PDB file of N, CA and C in Angstrom:
ATOM      1  N   UNK Y   1     -18.924  20.057  15.474  1.00 31.00           N
ATOM      2  CA  UNK Y   1     -19.637  20.654  14.374  1.00 31.00           C
ATOM      3  C   UNK Y   1     -21.076  20.890  14.788  1.00 31.00           C
ATOM      4  N   UNK Y   2     -21.548  22.106  14.628  1.00 32.00           N
ATOM      5  CA  UNK Y   2     -22.920  22.451  15.021  1.00 32.00           C
ATOM      6  C   UNK Y   2     -23.886  22.057  13.909  1.00 32.00           C
ATOM      7  N   UNK Y   3     -25.022  21.539  14.311  1.00 33.00           N
ATOM      8  CA  UNK Y   3     -26.070  21.230  13.342  1.00 33.00           C
ATOM      9  C   UNK Y   3     -27.289  22.058  13.667  1.00 33.00           C
ATOM     10  N   UNK Y   4     -28.002  22.442  12.649  1.00 36.00           N
ATOM     11  CA  UNK Y   4     -29.212  23.226  12.839  1.00 36.00           C
ATOM     12  C   UNK Y   4     -30.372  22.309  13.130  1.00 36.00           C
ATOM     13  N   UNK Y   5     -31.218  22.732  14.034  1.00 41.00           N
ATOM     14  CA  UNK Y   5     -32.435  21.967  14.284  1.00 41.00           C
ATOM     15  C   UNK Y   5     -33.321  22.089  13.057  1.00 41.00           C
ATOM     16  N   UNK Y   6     -34.260  21.169  12.847  1.00 40.00           N
ATOM     17  CA  UNK Y   6     -35.163  21.284  11.703  1.00 40.00           C
ATOM     18  C   UNK Y   6     -35.892  22.624  11.681  1.00 40.00           C
ATOM     19  N   UNK Y   7     -36.200  23.173  12.855  1.00 40.00           N
ATOM     20  CA  UNK Y   7     -36.894  24.450  12.917  1.00 40.00           C
ATOM     21  C   UNK Y   7     -36.049  25.560  12.314  1.00 40.00           C
ATOM     22  N   UNK Y   8     -34.788  25.631  12.699  1.00 40.00           N
ATOM     23  CA  UNK Y   8     -33.914  26.680  12.203  1.00 40.00           C
ATOM     24  C   UNK Y   8     -33.578  26.444  10.738  1.00 40.00           C
ATOM     25  N   UNK Y   9     -33.438  25.211  10.337  1.00 37.00           N
ATOM     26  CA  UNK Y   9     -33.089  24.908   8.953  1.00 37.00           C
ATOM     27  C   UNK Y   9     -34.183  25.319   7.981  1.00 37.00           C
ATOM     28  N   UNK Y  10     -35.419  25.462   8.449  1.00 44.00           N
ATOM     29  CA  UNK Y  10     -36.518  25.852   7.574  1.00 44.00           C
ATOM     30  C   UNK Y  10     -36.590  27.352   7.332  1.00 44.00           C
ATOM     31  N   UNK Y  11     -35.756  28.126   7.985  1.00 42.00           N
ATOM     32  CA  UNK Y  11     -35.740  29.561   7.772  1.00 42.00           C
ATOM     33  C   UNK Y  11     -35.183  29.852   6.384  1.00 42.00           C
ATOM     34  N   UNK Y  12     -35.706  30.883   5.770  1.00 41.00           N
ATOM     35  CA  UNK Y  12     -35.264  31.238   4.426  1.00 41.00           C
ATOM     36  C   UNK Y  12     -34.875  32.702   4.385  1.00 41.00           C
ATOM     37  N   UNK Y  13     -34.031  33.068   3.448  1.00 37.00           N
ATOM     38  CA  UNK Y  13     -33.673  34.460   3.232  1.00 37.00           C
ATOM     39  C   UNK Y  13     -34.329  34.927   1.945  1.00 37.00           C
ATOM     40  N   UNK Y  14     -35.604  35.250   2.022  1.00 41.00           N
ATOM     41  CA  UNK Y  14     -36.314  35.724   0.845  1.00 41.00           C
ATOM     42  C   UNK Y  14     -37.493  36.557   1.259  1.00 41.00           C
ATOM     43  N   UNK Y  15     -37.974  37.358   0.345  1.00 44.00           N
ATOM     44  CA  UNK Y  15     -39.171  38.138   0.595  1.00 44.00           C
ATOM     45  C   UNK Y  15     -40.361  37.212   0.616  1.00 44.00           C
ATOM     46  N   UNK Y  16     -41.449  37.663   1.185  1.00 39.00           N
ATOM     47  CA  UNK Y  16     -42.627  36.811   1.321  1.00 39.00           C
ATOM     48  C   UNK Y  16     -43.240  36.498  -0.032  1.00 39.00           C
ATOM     49  N   UNK Y  17     -43.714  35.258  -0.168  1.00 58.00           N
ATOM     50  CA  UNK Y  17     -44.491  34.904  -1.338  1.00 58.00           C
ATOM     51  C   UNK Y  17     -45.933  35.134  -0.961  1.00 58.00           C
ATOM     52  N   UNK Y  18     -46.741  35.558  -1.891  1.00 70.00           N
ATOM     53  CA  UNK Y  18     -48.100  35.925  -1.565  1.00 70.00           C
ATOM     54  C   UNK Y  18     -48.124  37.384  -1.156  1.00 70.00           C
ATOM     55  N   UNK Y  19     -49.320  37.897  -0.949  1.00 84.00           N
ATOM     56  CA  UNK Y  19     -49.420  39.313  -0.618  1.00 84.00           C
ATOM     57  C   UNK Y  19     -49.369  39.526   0.886  1.00 84.00           C
ATOM     58  N   UNK Y  20     -48.832  40.646   1.277  1.00 85.00           N
ATOM     59  CA  UNK Y  20     -48.732  41.006   2.679  1.00 85.00           C
ATOM     60  C   UNK Y  20     -50.127  41.248   3.233  1.00 85.00           C
ATOM     61  N   UNK Y  21     -50.446  40.597   4.348  1.00 90.00           N
ATOM     62  CA  UNK Y  21     -51.749  40.799   4.978  1.00 90.00           C
ATOM     63  C   UNK Y  21     -51.659  41.717   6.186  1.00 90.00           C
ATOM     64  N   UNK Y  22     -50.441  41.857   6.734  1.00 94.00           N
ATOM     65  CA  UNK Y  22     -50.278  42.682   7.919  1.00 94.00           C
ATOM     66  C   UNK Y  22     -48.800  42.970   8.110  1.00 94.00           C
ATOM     67  N   UNK Y  23     -48.506  44.103   8.687  1.00 95.00           N
ATOM     68  CA  UNK Y  23     -47.128  44.404   9.052  1.00 95.00           C
ATOM     69  C   UNK Y  23     -47.148  45.113  10.393  1.00 95.00           C
ATOM     70  N   UNK Y  24     -46.049  44.994  11.106  1.00 95.00           N
ATOM     71  CA  UNK Y  24     -45.958  45.608  12.424  1.00 95.00           C
ATOM     72  C   UNK Y  24     -44.882  44.948  13.245  1.00 95.00           C
ATOM     73  N   UNK Y  25     -45.052  44.971  14.547  1.00 97.00           N
ATOM     74  CA  UNK Y  25     -44.055  44.447  15.475  1.00 97.00           C
ATOM     75  C   UNK Y  25     -44.356  43.004  15.861  1.00 97.00           C
ATOM     76  N   UNK Y  26     -43.295  42.226  15.973  1.00 97.00           N
ATOM     77  CA  UNK Y  26     -43.396  40.839  16.425  1.00 97.00           C
ATOM     78  C   UNK Y  26     -42.485  40.655  17.620  1.00 97.00           C
ATOM     79  N   UNK Y  27     -42.889  39.771  18.491  1.00 94.00           N
ATOM     80  CA  UNK Y  27     -42.053  39.391  19.625  1.00 94.00           C
ATOM     81  C   UNK Y  27     -42.127  37.881  19.740  1.00 94.00           C
ATOM     82  N   UNK Y  28     -41.410  37.330  20.697  1.00 93.00           N
ATOM     83  CA  UNK Y  28     -41.467  35.877  20.886  1.00 93.00           C
ATOM     84  C   UNK Y  28     -41.897  35.576  22.309  1.00 93.00           C
ATOM     85  N   UNK Y  29     -42.479  34.426  22.460  1.00 88.00           N
ATOM     86  CA  UNK Y  29     -42.889  33.993  23.790  1.00 88.00           C
ATOM     87  C   UNK Y  29     -42.520  32.532  23.964  1.00 88.00           C
ATOM     88  N   UNK Y  30     -42.391  32.108  25.165  1.00 75.00           N
ATOM     89  CA  UNK Y  30     -41.987  30.738  25.413  1.00 75.00           C
ATOM     90  C   UNK Y  30     -41.757  30.453  26.869  1.00 75.00           C
ATOM     91  N   UNK Y  31     -40.819  31.173  27.517  1.00 78.00           N
ATOM     92  CA  UNK Y  31     -40.553  30.868  28.917  1.00 78.00           C
ATOM     93  C   UNK Y  31     -41.854  30.985  29.727  1.00 78.00           C
ATOM     94  N   UNK Y  32     -42.143  29.966  30.475  1.00 87.00           N
ATOM     95  CA  UNK Y  32     -43.353  29.987  31.275  1.00 87.00           C
ATOM     96  C   UNK Y  32     -44.573  29.442  30.559  1.00 87.00           C
ATOM     97  N   UNK Y  33     -44.518  29.332  29.222  1.00 90.00           N
ATOM     98  CA  UNK Y  33     -45.652  28.811  28.459  1.00 90.00           C
ATOM     99  C   UNK Y  33     -45.373  27.419  27.896  1.00 90.00           C
ATOM    100  N   UNK Y  34     -44.102  27.050  27.809  1.00 92.00           N
ATOM    101  CA  UNK Y  34     -43.727  25.760  27.229  1.00 92.00           C
ATOM    102  C   UNK Y  34     -44.451  24.624  27.956  1.00 92.00           C
ATOM    103  N   UNK Y  35     -45.140  23.789  27.198  1.00 89.00           N
ATOM    104  CA  UNK Y  35     -45.862  22.653  27.763  1.00 89.00           C
ATOM    105  C   UNK Y  35     -47.292  22.950  28.174  1.00 89.00           C
ATOM    106  N   UNK Y  36     -47.656  24.221  28.222  1.00 93.00           N
ATOM    107  CA  UNK Y  36     -49.024  24.585  28.597  1.00 93.00           C
ATOM    108  C   UNK Y  36     -49.929  24.546  27.369  1.00 93.00           C
ATOM    109  N   UNK Y  37     -51.214  24.469  27.593  1.00 96.00           N
ATOM    110  CA  UNK Y  37     -52.179  24.415  26.492  1.00 96.00           C
ATOM    111  C   UNK Y  37     -52.305  25.775  25.818  1.00 96.00           C
ATOM    112  N   UNK Y  38     -52.349  25.745  24.492  1.00 95.00           N
ATOM    113  CA  UNK Y  38     -52.590  26.961  23.718  1.00 95.00           C
ATOM    114  C   UNK Y  38     -54.094  27.134  23.569  1.00 95.00           C
ATOM    115  N   UNK Y  39     -54.515  28.229  22.982  1.00 96.00           N
ATOM    116  CA  UNK Y  39     -55.940  28.478  22.755  1.00 96.00           C
ATOM    117  C   UNK Y  39     -56.541  27.431  21.825  1.00 96.00           C
ATOM    118  N   UNK Y  40     -55.712  26.809  20.980  1.00 96.00           N
ATOM    119  CA  UNK Y  40     -56.211  25.778  20.068  1.00 96.00           C
ATOM    120  C   UNK Y  40     -56.359  24.425  20.761  1.00 96.00           C
ATOM    121  N   UNK Y  41     -55.828  24.308  21.978  1.00 96.00           N
ATOM    122  CA  UNK Y  41     -55.935  23.073  22.739  1.00 96.00           C
ATOM    123  C   UNK Y  41     -54.689  22.211  22.717  1.00 96.00           C
ATOM    124  N   UNK Y  42     -53.751  22.506  21.820  1.00 96.00           N
ATOM    125  CA  UNK Y  42     -52.519  21.712  21.806  1.00 96.00           C
ATOM    126  C   UNK Y  42     -51.532  22.266  22.818  1.00 96.00           C
ATOM    127  N   UNK Y  43     -50.537  21.482  23.133  1.00 95.00           N
ATOM    128  CA  UNK Y  43     -49.503  21.931  24.062  1.00 95.00           C
ATOM    129  C   UNK Y  43     -48.495  22.805  23.317  1.00 95.00           C
ATOM    130  N   UNK Y  44     -48.125  23.916  23.944  1.00 95.00           N
ATOM    131  CA  UNK Y  44     -47.167  24.828  23.340  1.00 95.00           C
ATOM    132  C   UNK Y  44     -45.770  24.245  23.429  1.00 95.00           C
ATOM    133  N   UNK Y  45     -45.063  24.265  22.309  1.00 95.00           N
ATOM    134  CA  UNK Y  45     -43.671  23.818  22.253  1.00 95.00           C
ATOM    135  C   UNK Y  45     -42.863  24.962  21.664  1.00 95.00           C
ATOM    136  N   UNK Y  46     -42.048  25.581  22.486  1.00 94.00           N
ATOM    137  CA  UNK Y  46     -41.276  26.737  22.051  1.00 94.00           C
ATOM    138  C   UNK Y  46     -40.260  26.399  20.961  1.00 94.00           C
ATOM    139  N   UNK Y  47     -40.031  25.093  20.728  1.00 95.00           N
ATOM    140  CA  UNK Y  47     -39.085  24.656  19.702  1.00 95.00           C
ATOM    141  C   UNK Y  47     -39.746  24.385  18.352  1.00 95.00           C
ATOM    142  N   UNK Y  48     -41.045  24.557  18.259  1.00 96.00           N
ATOM    143  CA  UNK Y  48     -41.776  24.359  17.004  1.00 96.00           C
ATOM    144  C   UNK Y  48     -41.972  25.698  16.295  1.00 96.00           C
ATOM    145  N   UNK Y  49     -42.248  25.636  15.004  1.00 97.00           N
ATOM    146  CA  UNK Y  49     -42.484  26.846  14.211  1.00 97.00           C
ATOM    147  C   UNK Y  49     -43.966  27.207  14.275  1.00 97.00           C
ATOM    148  N   UNK Y  50     -44.348  27.826  15.391  1.00 97.00           N
ATOM    149  CA  UNK Y  50     -45.730  28.214  15.616  1.00 97.00           C
ATOM    150  C   UNK Y  50     -45.783  29.667  16.051  1.00 97.00           C
ATOM    151  N   UNK Y  51     -47.022  30.196  16.112  1.00 97.00           N
ATOM    152  CA  UNK Y  51     -47.191  31.594  16.500  1.00 97.00           C
ATOM    153  C   UNK Y  51     -48.604  31.833  17.020  1.00 97.00           C
ATOM    154  N   UNK Y  52     -48.741  32.963  17.708  1.00 97.00           N
ATOM    155  CA  UNK Y  52     -50.035  33.417  18.199  1.00 97.00           C
ATOM    156  C   UNK Y  52     -50.453  34.646  17.400  1.00 97.00           C
ATOM    157  N   UNK Y  53     -51.711  34.657  16.980  1.00 97.00           N
ATOM    158  CA  UNK Y  53     -52.282  35.793  16.249  1.00 97.00           C
ATOM    159  C   UNK Y  53     -53.682  36.037  16.787  1.00 97.00           C
ATOM    160  N   UNK Y  54     -54.112  37.279  16.772  1.00 96.00           N
ATOM    161  CA  UNK Y  54     -55.413  37.608  17.358  1.00 96.00           C
ATOM    162  C   UNK Y  54     -56.600  37.047  16.589  1.00 96.00           C
ATOM    163  N   UNK Y  55     -56.535  37.010  15.258  1.00 96.00           N
ATOM    164  CA  UNK Y  55     -57.740  36.688  14.482  1.00 96.00           C
ATOM    165  C   UNK Y  55     -57.603  35.578  13.456  1.00 96.00           C
ATOM    166  N   UNK Y  56     -56.409  35.265  12.994  1.00 96.00           N
ATOM    167  CA  UNK Y  56     -56.268  34.235  11.969  1.00 96.00           C
ATOM    168  C   UNK Y  56     -56.717  32.878  12.511  1.00 96.00           C
ATOM    169  N   UNK Y  57     -57.387  32.077  11.691  1.00 96.00           N
ATOM    170  CA  UNK Y  57     -57.850  30.764  12.159  1.00 96.00           C
ATOM    171  C   UNK Y  57     -56.680  29.856  12.546  1.00 96.00           C
ATOM    172  N   UNK Y  58     -56.918  29.005  13.552  1.00 97.00           N
ATOM    173  CA  UNK Y  58     -55.911  28.029  13.941  1.00 97.00           C
ATOM    174  C   UNK Y  58     -55.577  27.153  12.746  1.00 97.00           C
ATOM    175  N   UNK Y  59     -54.303  26.840  12.594  1.00 96.00           N
ATOM    176  CA  UNK Y  59     -53.850  26.023  11.485  1.00 96.00           C
ATOM    177  C   UNK Y  59     -53.398  26.823  10.280  1.00 96.00           C
ATOM    178  N   UNK Y  60     -53.707  28.124  10.249  1.00 96.00           N
ATOM    179  CA  UNK Y  60     -53.286  28.971   9.131  1.00 96.00           C
ATOM    180  C   UNK Y  60     -51.769  29.032   9.090  1.00 96.00           C
ATOM    181  N   UNK Y  61     -51.217  28.906   7.901  1.00 97.00           N
ATOM    182  CA  UNK Y  61     -49.767  29.034   7.716  1.00 97.00           C
ATOM    183  C   UNK Y  61     -49.474  30.444   7.224  1.00 97.00           C
ATOM    184  N   UNK Y  62     -48.486  31.053   7.850  1.00 97.00           N
ATOM    185  CA  UNK Y  62     -48.135  32.443   7.572  1.00 97.00           C
ATOM    186  C   UNK Y  62     -46.633  32.544   7.369  1.00 97.00           C
ATOM    187  N   UNK Y  63     -46.231  33.251   6.326  1.00 98.00           N
ATOM    188  CA  UNK Y  63     -44.803  33.552   6.153  1.00 98.00           C
ATOM    189  C   UNK Y  63     -44.538  34.858   6.891  1.00 98.00           C
ATOM    190  N   UNK Y  64     -43.582  34.815   7.806  1.00 97.00           N
ATOM    191  CA  UNK Y  64     -43.194  35.988   8.589  1.00 97.00           C
ATOM    192  C   UNK Y  64     -41.822  36.424   8.092  1.00 97.00           C
ATOM    193  N   UNK Y  65     -41.730  37.678   7.645  1.00 97.00           N
ATOM    194  CA  UNK Y  65     -40.477  38.209   7.115  1.00 97.00           C
ATOM    195  C   UNK Y  65     -39.947  39.293   8.048  1.00 97.00           C
ATOM    196  N   UNK Y  66     -38.717  39.125   8.491  1.00 97.00           N
ATOM    197  CA  UNK Y  66     -38.039  40.145   9.282  1.00 97.00           C
ATOM    198  C   UNK Y  66     -37.678  41.271   8.323  1.00 97.00           C
ATOM    199  N   UNK Y  67     -38.283  42.431   8.502  1.00 96.00           N
ATOM    200  CA  UNK Y  67     -38.082  43.546   7.564  1.00 96.00           C
ATOM    201  C   UNK Y  67     -36.651  44.082   7.599  1.00 96.00           C
ATOM    202  N   UNK Y  68     -35.948  43.874   8.687  1.00 96.00           N
ATOM    203  CA  UNK Y  68     -34.575  44.364   8.796  1.00 96.00           C
ATOM    204  C   UNK Y  68     -33.595  43.493   8.024  1.00 96.00           C
ATOM    205  N   UNK Y  69     -33.799  42.153   8.094  1.00 95.00           N
ATOM    206  CA  UNK Y  69     -32.824  41.237   7.495  1.00 95.00           C
ATOM    207  C   UNK Y  69     -33.310  40.564   6.218  1.00 95.00           C
ATOM    208  N   UNK Y  70     -34.624  40.566   5.991  1.00 96.00           N
ATOM    209  CA  UNK Y  70     -35.181  39.865   4.838  1.00 96.00           C
ATOM    210  C   UNK Y  70     -35.370  38.374   5.072  1.00 96.00           C
ATOM    211  N   UNK Y  71     -34.931  37.857   6.227  1.00 97.00           N
ATOM    212  CA  UNK Y  71     -35.101  36.434   6.533  1.00 97.00           C
ATOM    213  C   UNK Y  71     -36.577  36.143   6.768  1.00 97.00           C
ATOM    214  N   UNK Y  72     -37.008  34.945   6.365  1.00 97.00           N
ATOM    215  CA  UNK Y  72     -38.408  34.581   6.560  1.00 97.00           C
ATOM    216  C   UNK Y  72     -38.529  33.171   7.104  1.00 97.00           C
ATOM    217  N   UNK Y  73     -39.672  32.913   7.702  1.00 97.00           N
ATOM    218  CA  UNK Y  73     -39.989  31.602   8.237  1.00 97.00           C
ATOM    219  C   UNK Y  73     -41.490  31.391   8.085  1.00 97.00           C
ATOM    220  N   UNK Y  74     -41.894  30.155   7.831  1.00 98.00           N
ATOM    221  CA  UNK Y  74     -43.315  29.822   7.762  1.00 98.00           C
ATOM    222  C   UNK Y  74     -43.719  29.236   9.107  1.00 98.00           C
ATOM    223  N   UNK Y  75     -44.759  29.829   9.695  1.00 98.00           N
ATOM    224  CA  UNK Y  75     -45.256  29.381  10.990  1.00 98.00           C
ATOM    225  C   UNK Y  75     -46.713  28.961  10.866  1.00 98.00           C
ATOM    226  N   UNK Y  76     -47.151  28.176  11.839  1.00 98.00           N
ATOM    227  CA  UNK Y  76     -48.548  27.750  11.912  1.00 98.00           C
ATOM    228  C   UNK Y  76     -49.180  28.433  13.123  1.00 98.00           C
ATOM    229  N   UNK Y  77     -50.335  29.043  12.916  1.00 97.00           N
ATOM    230  CA  UNK Y  77     -51.033  29.716  14.003  1.00 97.00           C
ATOM    231  C   UNK Y  77     -51.709  28.665  14.884  1.00 97.00           C
ATOM    232  N   UNK Y  78     -51.360  28.665  16.175  1.00 97.00           N
ATOM    233  CA  UNK Y  78     -51.967  27.710  17.099  1.00 97.00           C
ATOM    234  C   UNK Y  78     -52.360  28.327  18.431  1.00 97.00           C
ATOM    235  N   UNK Y  79     -52.282  29.665  18.516  1.00 96.00           N
ATOM    236  CA  UNK Y  79     -52.594  30.318  19.784  1.00 96.00           C
ATOM    237  C   UNK Y  79     -53.134  31.717  19.511  1.00 96.00           C
ATOM    238  N   UNK Y  80     -53.682  32.331  20.532  1.00 96.00           N
ATOM    239  CA  UNK Y  80     -54.192  33.698  20.442  1.00 96.00           C
ATOM    240  C   UNK Y  80     -53.229  34.651  21.121  1.00 96.00           C
ATOM    241  N   UNK Y  81     -53.181  35.844  20.620  1.00 93.00           N
ATOM    242  CA  UNK Y  81     -52.284  36.880  21.118  1.00 93.00           C
ATOM    243  C   UNK Y  81     -51.771  37.628  19.908  1.00 93.00           C
ATOM    244  N   UNK Y  82     -50.860  38.487  20.030  1.00 93.00           N
ATOM    245  CA  UNK Y  82     -50.196  38.908  21.252  1.00 93.00           C
ATOM    246  C   UNK Y  82     -51.075  39.869  22.060  1.00 93.00           C
ATOM    247  N   UNK Y  83     -50.771  39.976  23.310  1.00 88.00           N
ATOM    248  CA  UNK Y  83     -51.528  40.863  24.181  1.00 88.00           C
ATOM    249  C   UNK Y  83     -50.766  42.135  24.512  1.00 88.00           C
ATOM    250  N   UNK Y  84     -49.529  42.238  24.059  1.00 87.00           N
ATOM    251  CA  UNK Y  84     -48.749  43.460  24.240  1.00 87.00           C
ATOM    252  C   UNK Y  84     -49.191  44.484  23.198  1.00 87.00           C
ATOM    253  N   UNK Y  85     -49.361  45.712  23.617  1.00 87.00           N
ATOM    254  CA  UNK Y  85     -49.834  46.780  22.732  1.00 87.00           C
ATOM    255  C   UNK Y  85     -48.906  46.967  21.529  1.00 87.00           C
ATOM    256  N   UNK Y  86     -49.489  47.080  20.355  1.00 88.00           N
ATOM    257  CA  UNK Y  86     -48.732  47.379  19.149  1.00 88.00           C
ATOM    258  C   UNK Y  86     -48.097  46.190  18.458  1.00 88.00           C
ATOM    259  N   UNK Y  87     -48.290  44.999  18.955  1.00 95.00           N
ATOM    260  CA  UNK Y  87     -47.700  43.813  18.325  1.00 95.00           C
ATOM    261  C   UNK Y  87     -48.744  43.121  17.452  1.00 95.00           C
ATOM    262  N   UNK Y  88     -48.291  42.536  16.343  1.00 97.00           N
ATOM    263  CA  UNK Y  88     -49.209  41.850  15.428  1.00 97.00           C
ATOM    264  C   UNK Y  88     -49.116  40.335  15.523  1.00 97.00           C
ATOM    265  N   UNK Y  89     -47.987  39.816  16.023  1.00 97.00           N
ATOM    266  CA  UNK Y  89     -47.813  38.369  16.125  1.00 97.00           C
ATOM    267  C   UNK Y  89     -46.806  38.065  17.227  1.00 97.00           C
ATOM    268  N   UNK Y  90     -47.036  36.955  17.918  1.00 96.00           N
ATOM    269  CA  UNK Y  90     -46.084  36.425  18.895  1.00 96.00           C
ATOM    270  C   UNK Y  90     -45.541  35.125  18.328  1.00 96.00           C
ATOM    271  N   UNK Y  91     -44.246  35.030  18.217  1.00 97.00           N
ATOM    272  CA  UNK Y  91     -43.594  33.860  17.636  1.00 97.00           C
ATOM    273  C   UNK Y  91     -43.058  32.940  18.722  1.00 97.00           C
ATOM    274  N   UNK Y  92     -43.022  31.645  18.427  1.00 96.00           N
ATOM    275  CA  UNK Y  92     -42.313  30.728  19.316  1.00 96.00           C
ATOM    276  C   UNK Y  92     -40.831  31.103  19.278  1.00 96.00           C
ATOM    277  N   UNK Y  93     -40.083  30.647  20.258  1.00 95.00           N
ATOM    278  CA  UNK Y  93     -38.651  30.957  20.293  1.00 95.00           C
ATOM    279  C   UNK Y  93     -37.952  30.500  19.012  1.00 95.00           C
ATOM    280  N   UNK Y  94     -38.263  29.280  18.558  1.00 96.00           N
ATOM    281  CA  UNK Y  94     -37.623  28.752  17.348  1.00 96.00           C
ATOM    282  C   UNK Y  94     -37.946  29.612  16.132  1.00 96.00           C
ATOM    283  N   UNK Y  95     -39.179  30.079  16.021  1.00 97.00           N
ATOM    284  CA  UNK Y  95     -39.578  30.917  14.887  1.00 97.00           C
ATOM    285  C   UNK Y  95     -38.840  32.243  14.905  1.00 97.00           C
ATOM    286  N   UNK Y  96     -38.761  32.853  16.083  1.00 96.00           N
ATOM    287  CA  UNK Y  96     -38.065  34.134  16.211  1.00 96.00           C
ATOM    288  C   UNK Y  96     -36.577  33.975  15.904  1.00 96.00           C
ATOM    289  N   UNK Y  97     -35.965  32.918  16.419  1.00 96.00           N
ATOM    290  CA  UNK Y  97     -34.543  32.676  16.159  1.00 96.00           C
ATOM    291  C   UNK Y  97     -34.288  32.456  14.672  1.00 96.00           C
ATOM    292  N   UNK Y  98     -35.216  31.792  14.001  1.00 97.00           N
ATOM    293  CA  UNK Y  98     -35.039  31.483  12.584  1.00 97.00           C
ATOM    294  C   UNK Y  98     -34.924  32.733  11.728  1.00 97.00           C
ATOM    295  N   UNK Y  99     -35.524  33.837  12.181  1.00 97.00           N
ATOM    296  CA  UNK Y  99     -35.468  35.072  11.394  1.00 97.00           C
ATOM    297  C   UNK Y  99     -34.675  36.169  12.088  1.00 97.00           C
ATOM    298  N   UNK Y 100     -33.967  35.794  13.143  1.00 96.00           N
ATOM    299  CA  UNK Y 100     -33.058  36.733  13.782  1.00 96.00           C
ATOM    300  C   UNK Y 100     -33.700  37.752  14.707  1.00 96.00           C
ATOM    301  N   UNK Y 101     -34.828  37.414  15.308  1.00 96.00           N
ATOM    302  CA  UNK Y 101     -35.457  38.318  16.270  1.00 96.00           C
ATOM    303  C   UNK Y 101     -35.181  37.796  17.675  1.00 96.00           C
ATOM    304  N   UNK Y 102     -34.549  38.639  18.494  1.00 92.00           N
ATOM    305  CA  UNK Y 102     -34.255  38.221  19.862  1.00 92.00           C
ATOM    306  C   UNK Y 102     -35.079  38.999  20.879  1.00 92.00           C
ATOM    307  N   UNK Y 103     -35.759  40.020  20.461  1.00 90.00           N
ATOM    308  CA  UNK Y 103     -36.626  40.809  21.336  1.00 90.00           C
ATOM    309  C   UNK Y 103     -37.886  41.140  20.566  1.00 90.00           C
ATOM    310  N   UNK Y 104     -37.943  42.363  20.078  1.00 95.00           N
ATOM    311  CA  UNK Y 104     -39.058  42.814  19.244  1.00 95.00           C
ATOM    312  C   UNK Y 104     -38.483  43.202  17.890  1.00 95.00           C
ATOM    313  N   UNK Y 105     -39.155  42.788  16.826  1.00 96.00           N
ATOM    314  CA  UNK Y 105     -38.696  43.117  15.487  1.00 96.00           C
ATOM    315  C   UNK Y 105     -39.839  43.562  14.603  1.00 96.00           C
ATOM    316  N   UNK Y 106     -39.493  44.190  13.525  1.00 97.00           N
ATOM    317  CA  UNK Y 106     -40.475  44.661  12.536  1.00 97.00           C
ATOM    318  C   UNK Y 106     -40.639  43.576  11.480  1.00 97.00           C
ATOM    319  N   UNK Y 107     -41.906  43.171  11.243  1.00 97.00           N
ATOM    320  CA  UNK Y 107     -42.172  42.051  10.335  1.00 97.00           C
ATOM    321  C   UNK Y 107     -43.311  42.361   9.362  1.00 97.00           C
ATOM    322  N   UNK Y 108     -43.360  41.547   8.318  1.00 97.00           N
ATOM    323  CA  UNK Y 108     -44.493  41.522   7.401  1.00 97.00           C
ATOM    324  C   UNK Y 108     -45.037  40.107   7.430  1.00 97.00           C
ATOM    325  N   UNK Y 109     -46.364  39.962   7.380  1.00 97.00           N
ATOM    326  CA  UNK Y 109     -47.017  38.662   7.377  1.00 97.00           C
ATOM    327  C   UNK Y 109     -47.708  38.441   6.045  1.00 97.00           C
ATOM    328  N   UNK Y 110     -47.544  37.251   5.485  1.00 96.00           N
ATOM    329  CA  UNK Y 110     -48.232  36.861   4.258  1.00 96.00           C
ATOM    330  C   UNK Y 110     -48.894  35.510   4.515  1.00 96.00           C
ATOM    331  N   UNK Y 111     -50.212  35.446   4.315  1.00 94.00           N
ATOM    332  CA  UNK Y 111     -50.931  34.186   4.503  1.00 94.00           C
ATOM    333  C   UNK Y 111     -50.657  33.275   3.328  1.00 94.00           C
ATOM    334  N   UNK Y 112     -50.366  32.007   3.597  1.00 93.00           N
ATOM    335  CA  UNK Y 112     -50.079  31.036   2.543  1.00 93.00           C
ATOM    336  C   UNK Y 112     -51.285  30.173   2.270  1.00 93.00           C
TER     337      UNK Y 112
END
């Protein structure tokens, strides 16, 4: 019997609560970064519900909604990025999996 990790179990199928602050493309990062220091100084854990954003303060909680599926997850900003053109947020692997993104997906962000 498969059990969901706490990260995946926190995913929800609902529209964002609060107002949308940004929308665009999201991707995930992890391989090669796991265990390394983030811009906030903590160690990156690809299994945690965290994300990188260019301007939001570290510690900010953001609801990320996959516009294709409606699935959402709450992440904590702990790093800077994304550095790929046209992306608004980089998600940890666990965060991306929680909302069904395996490459690049279209998302809406709502600050909590």
